[in-house]
CSV table of C-alpha atoms in Angstrom, one decimal:
chain,number,residue,atom,x,y,z
I,1,ALA,CA,32.5,19.2,6.4
I,2,ARG,CA,30.3,18.3,9.4
I,3,ARG,CA,31.7,18.3,12.9
I,4,ARG,CA,34.7,20.4,11.8
I,5,GLY,CA,33.5,23.7,13.2
I,6,VAL,CA,32.4,25.1,9.8
I,7,GLY,CA,28.9,26.0,11.0
I,8,ARG,CA,30.2,27.8,14.1
I,9,ALA,CA,32.7,29.7,12.1
I,10,LEU,CA,30.0,30.8,9.6
I,11,ALA,CA,27.8,31.9,12.5
I,12,ALA,CA,30.6,33.8,14.1
I,13,GLY,CA,31.3,35.5,10.8
I,14,VAL,CA,27.7,36.6,10.5
I,15,ASP,CA,27.7,37.9,14.1
I,16,GLY,CA,30.8,39.9,13.3
I,17,ALA,CA,29.3,41.4,10.2
I,18,LEU,CA,25.9,42.2,11.6
I,19,THR,CA,26.5,43.2,15.2
I,20,GLY,CA,23.5,44.6,17.0
I,21,ILE,CA,21.0,43.4,14.4
I,22,PRO,CA,18.3,40.8,15.3
I,23,LEU,CA,19.2,37.6,13.3
I,24,THR,CA,17.1,34.7,12.0
I,25,ALA,CA,18.1,31.5,10.3
I,26,TRP,CA,16.1,28.6,8.8
I,27,SER,CA,16.9,24.9,9.1
I,28,HIS,CA,15.2,23.1,6.3
I,29,GLY,CA,14.4,19.6,7.4
I,30,ASN,CA,14.8,20.2,11.1
I,31,HIS,CA,18.3,18.6,11.1
I,32,PRO,CA,19.6,17.7,14.5
I,33,GLY,CA,22.9,19.3,13.6
I,34,ALA,CA,21.2,22.6,13.0
I,35,ALA,CA,19.5,22.4,16.4
I,36,ALA,CA,22.8,21.7,18.1
I,37,LEU,CA,24.5,24.6,16.3
I,38,ALA,CA,21.6,26.9,17.3
I,39,ALA,CA,21.9,25.9,20.9
I,40,GLN,CA,25.7,26.5,20.9
I,41,THR,CA,25.4,29.9,19.3
I,42,GLY,CA,22.5,31.3,21.4
I,43,TYR,CA,19.7,30.9,18.9
I,44,ARG,CA,16.2,29.7,19.9
I,45,SER,CA,13.4,28.1,17.9
I,46,VAL,CA,10.7,30.6,17.1
I,47,ARG,CA,8.8,29.1,14.2
I,48,GLU,CA,8.0,25.8,12.6
I,49,LEU,CA,6.7,25.4,9.1
I,50,TRP,CA,5.2,22.0,8.1
I,51,LEU,CA,5.0,20.5,4.6
I,52,MET,CA,1.9,18.3,4.4
I,53,ARG,CA,1.1,15.8,1.6
I,54,ARG,CA,-1.9,14.1,0.2
I,55,PRO,CA,-2.3,11.6,-2.6
I,56,ALA,CA,-4.2,13.3,-5.4
I,57,GLY,CA,-6.0,10.1,-6.4
I,58,GLU,CA,-8.1,10.0,-3.3
I,59,PRO,CA,-11.7,11.1,-3.9
I,60,VAL,CA,-12.8,14.6,-2.9
I,61,THR,CA,-16.3,15.4,-1.7
I,62,VAL,CA,-17.0,19.1,-2.0
I,63,PRO,CA,-19.1,20.1,1.1
I,64,THR,CA,-21.8,22.8,0.9
I,65,PRO,CA,-21.3,25.9,3.0
I,66,THR,CA,-24.0,27.3,5.1
I,67,ARG,CA,-24.3,30.4,2.9
I,68,SER,CA,-24.8,30.7,-0.8
I,69,TYR,CA,-21.3,31.7,-2.0
I,70,ARG,CA,-20.5,31.8,-5.7
I,71,VAL,CA,-17.1,30.2,-6.4
I,72,ARG,CA,-15.4,31.2,-9.7
I,73,SER,CA,-12.0,31.7,-11.2
I,74,PHE,CA,-9.9,34.8,-10.4
I,75,ARG,CA,-10.0,37.6,-13.0
I,76,PRO,CA,-6.6,39.2,-13.2
I,77,GLY,CA,-6.9,43.0,-13.0
I,78,ALA,CA,-10.6,43.1,-12.1
I,79,ASP,CA,-10.2,41.1,-8.9
I,80,ASP,CA,-6.9,42.5,-7.7
I,81,VAL,CA,-8.1,45.1,-5.3
I,82,ALA,CA,-10.7,42.8,-3.7
I,83,PHE,CA,-8.3,40.0,-3.4
I,84,LEU,CA,-5.6,42.1,-1.8
I,85,ALA,CA,-8.1,43.4,0.7
I,86,ILE,CA,-9.3,40.0,1.8
I,87,ASN,CA,-5.8,38.6,1.8
I,88,ALA,CA,-4.7,41.4,4.2
I,89,GLU,CA,-7.7,40.5,6.5
I,90,ALA,CA,-7.2,36.8,6.4
I,91,PHE,CA,-3.4,37.0,7.0
I,92,ALA,CA,-3.2,40.0,9.2
I,93,HIS,CA,-0.7,38.3,11.5
I,94,HIS,CA,1.2,36.3,9.0
I,95,PRO,CA,4.8,37.4,8.5
I,96,GLU,CA,4.9,37.1,4.7
I,97,GLN,CA,1.5,36.5,3.1
I,98,GLY,CA,-0.2,39.4,5.0
I,99,GLY,CA,2.2,41.9,3.4
I,100,LEU,CA,1.3,41.0,-0.2
I,101,ASP,CA,0.7,44.2,-2.2
I,102,ALA,CA,-0.2,45.1,-5.8
I,103,ARG,CA,3.3,44.8,-7.0
I,104,GLY,CA,3.8,41.4,-5.4
I,105,LEU,CA,0.6,40.1,-6.8
I,106,ALA,CA,1.5,41.3,-10.3
I,107,GLU,CA,4.9,39.5,-10.0
I,108,ARG,CA,3.2,36.3,-9.0
I,109,THR,CA,0.5,36.4,-11.7
I,110,ALA,CA,3.2,37.0,-14.3
I,111,GLN,CA,5.0,33.8,-13.4
I,112,GLU,CA,4.9,31.0,-16.0
I,113,TRP,CA,3.1,28.6,-13.6
I,114,PHE,CA,0.2,31.0,-13.0
I,115,ASP,CA,-3.2,29.7,-14.1
I,116,PRO,CA,-6.3,31.8,-13.3
I,117,THR,CA,-8.5,28.8,-13.6
I,118,GLY,CA,-6.8,27.3,-10.6
I,119,PHE,CA,-7.2,30.5,-8.5
I,120,LEU,CA,-10.7,30.1,-7.0
I,121,VAL,CA,-12.4,33.0,-5.3
I,122,ALA,CA,-15.8,33.1,-3.5
I,123,GLU,CA,-18.2,36.0,-3.8
I,124,PRO,CA,-20.5,36.6,-0.8
I,125,PRO,CA,-24.2,36.2,-1.2
I,126,PHE,CA,-24.7,39.9,-0.4
I,127,GLY,CA,-22.4,42.9,-0.9
I,128,ASP,CA,-19.2,43.5,-2.8
I,129,GLY,CA,-15.7,42.1,-2.5
I,130,LEU,CA,-14.7,38.5,-1.9
I,131,ALA,CA,-15.4,36.2,1.0
I,132,GLY,CA,-12.5,33.7,0.4
I,133,PHE,CA,-10.1,32.3,-2.0
I,134,HIS,CA,-8.0,29.2,-2.8
I,135,TRP,CA,-5.0,29.7,-5.0
I,136,THR,CA,-3.6,26.4,-6.4
I,137,LYS,CA,-0.4,25.8,-8.1
I,138,ILE,CA,0.9,23.0,-10.3
I,139,HIS,CA,4.6,22.1,-10.3
I,140,PRO,CA,6.2,20.4,-13.4
I,141,ALA,CA,6.3,16.7,-13.4
I,142,PRO,CA,9.6,15.1,-12.3
I,143,ALA,CA,11.3,12.6,-14.6
I,144,GLY,CA,8.9,9.7,-15.0
I,145,GLY,CA,6.3,11.1,-12.6
I,146,ALA,CA,3.2,13.1,-12.5
I,147,PRO,CA,2.9,16.9,-11.8
I,148,VAL,CA,2.6,18.0,-8.2
I,149,GLY,CA,-0.2,20.2,-7.1
I,150,GLU,CA,0.0,22.7,-4.3
I,151,VAL,CA,-2.5,24.4,-2.0
I,152,TYR,CA,-0.5,27.6,-2.7
I,153,VAL,CA,-2.6,29.8,-0.4
I,154,ILE,CA,-6.1,29.6,1.0
I,155,GLY,CA,-7.9,32.3,3.0
I,156,VAL,CA,-11.3,33.2,4.3
I,157,ALA,CA,-12.5,36.6,5.5
I,158,PRO,CA,-13.1,36.8,9.2
I,159,SER,CA,-16.8,37.6,8.5
I,160,ALA,CA,-17.1,34.3,6.6
I,161,GLN,CA,-15.4,32.0,9.2
I,162,GLY,CA,-17.5,29.3,10.7
I,163,THR,CA,-19.7,29.0,7.6
I,164,GLY,CA,-17.9,26.1,6.0
I,165,LEU,CA,-16.4,28.2,3.3
I,166,GLY,CA,-12.9,27.2,4.0
I,167,ARG,CA,-13.7,23.5,3.7
I,168,HIS,CA,-15.7,24.2,0.5
I,169,LEU,CA,-12.8,26.1,-1.1
I,170,LEU,CA,-10.2,23.5,0.0
I,171,ALA,CA,-12.2,20.7,-1.5
I,172,ALA,CA,-13.0,22.6,-4.7
I,173,GLY,CA,-9.3,23.3,-5.2
I,174,LEU,CA,-8.4,19.7,-4.6
I,175,ASP,CA,-11.0,18.6,-7.1
I,176,HIS,CA,-9.5,21.0,-9.7
I,177,LEU,CA,-6.0,19.6,-9.1
I,178,HIS,CA,-7.3,16.1,-9.4
I,179,ARG,CA,-8.9,16.9,-12.7
I,180,ARG,CA,-5.6,18.3,-13.9
I,181,GLY,CA,-3.9,14.9,-13.3
I,182,VAL,CA,-1.5,15.7,-10.5
I,183,GLY,CA,0.0,12.8,-8.6
I,184,GLU,CA,0.3,14.4,-5.2
I,185,VAL,CA,-0.9,17.6,-3.5
I,186,VAL,CA,1.3,19.5,-1.0
I,187,LEU,CA,0.9,22.5,1.2
I,188,TYR,CA,2.8,24.5,3.8
I,189,VAL,CA,1.3,25.4,7.1
I,190,GLU,CA,2.5,26.9,10.4
I,191,ALA,CA,2.9,24.1,12.9
I,192,ASP,CA,1.1,26.0,15.6
I,193,ASN,CA,-2.0,26.8,13.4
I,194,THR,CA,-4.0,23.9,15.0
I,195,PRO,CA,-7.3,24.7,13.3
I,196,ALA,CA,-5.7,24.7,9.8
I,197,VAL,CA,-3.7,21.5,10.5
I,198,ARG,CA,-6.9,19.7,11.7
I,199,LEU,CA,-8.7,20.8,8.6
I,200,TYR,CA,-6.0,19.5,6.3
I,201,GLU,CA,-5.8,16.2,8.2
I,202,ALA,CA,-9.6,15.8,7.7
I,203,PHE,CA,-8.9,16.0,4.0
I,204,GLY,CA,-6.2,13.3,4.1
I,205,PHE,CA,-3.1,15.4,4.4
I,206,THR,CA,-0.3,14.0,6.5
I,207,HIS,CA,3.0,15.3,7.9
I,208,ALA,CA,6.3,13.6,8.4
I,209,ALA,CA,8.9,14.8,10.9
I,210,ARG,CA,11.4,15.2,8.0
I,211,ASP,CA,9.1,17.7,6.4
I,212,THR,CA,9.6,20.4,9.0
I,213,ASP,CA,11.4,23.7,8.5
I,214,VAL,CA,12.5,25.5,11.7
I,215,MET,CA,13.3,29.2,12.1
I,216,TYR,CA,15.8,30.2,14.8
I,217,ALA,CA,16.3,33.7,16.1
I,218,ARG,CA,18.5,35.6,18.4
């Protein structure tokens, strides 16, 4: 149905139904046809989300942070408040993750895939609360393949940034996934988050152009 005006007709239908409302639309895979349609209908690119990949078989060295953090598994219920507080700090400007609340956390931890042993949290050397976390996820194995691991979400409190905790948590999570026998590890990251992209690249993650999702807005 490409090149038959279907996309333009759908866009016009949405415009007619939602007049006066700011609109956004995702293009999964950064397809050139979507870019052309966006240009024709007055949309502009406002956000890029990268999918990065890493072979799980590559060795992982867990670096030591400059402070004595204690890394352990998340305790559902007991850690909820502390996690939500640090998540809000770490993702204060993130359009989705920063808005996670108690209900949303309960929904995620109730999912069949949730495993608290793969949800790593770091306690600060002094004081209460948490200094950082790395929540991993394992996707079921495709036919004839190995399970796929995911850096589901990783965050560090502003007060702990620059101490090496982020690298430590990332490596610890990758080591956990390696021990669980996953064949590949994936993650999603904002394309303009240069520090995070560089960190992931340092740990062997790569990005291909086809693994780009683009948000358009008008």
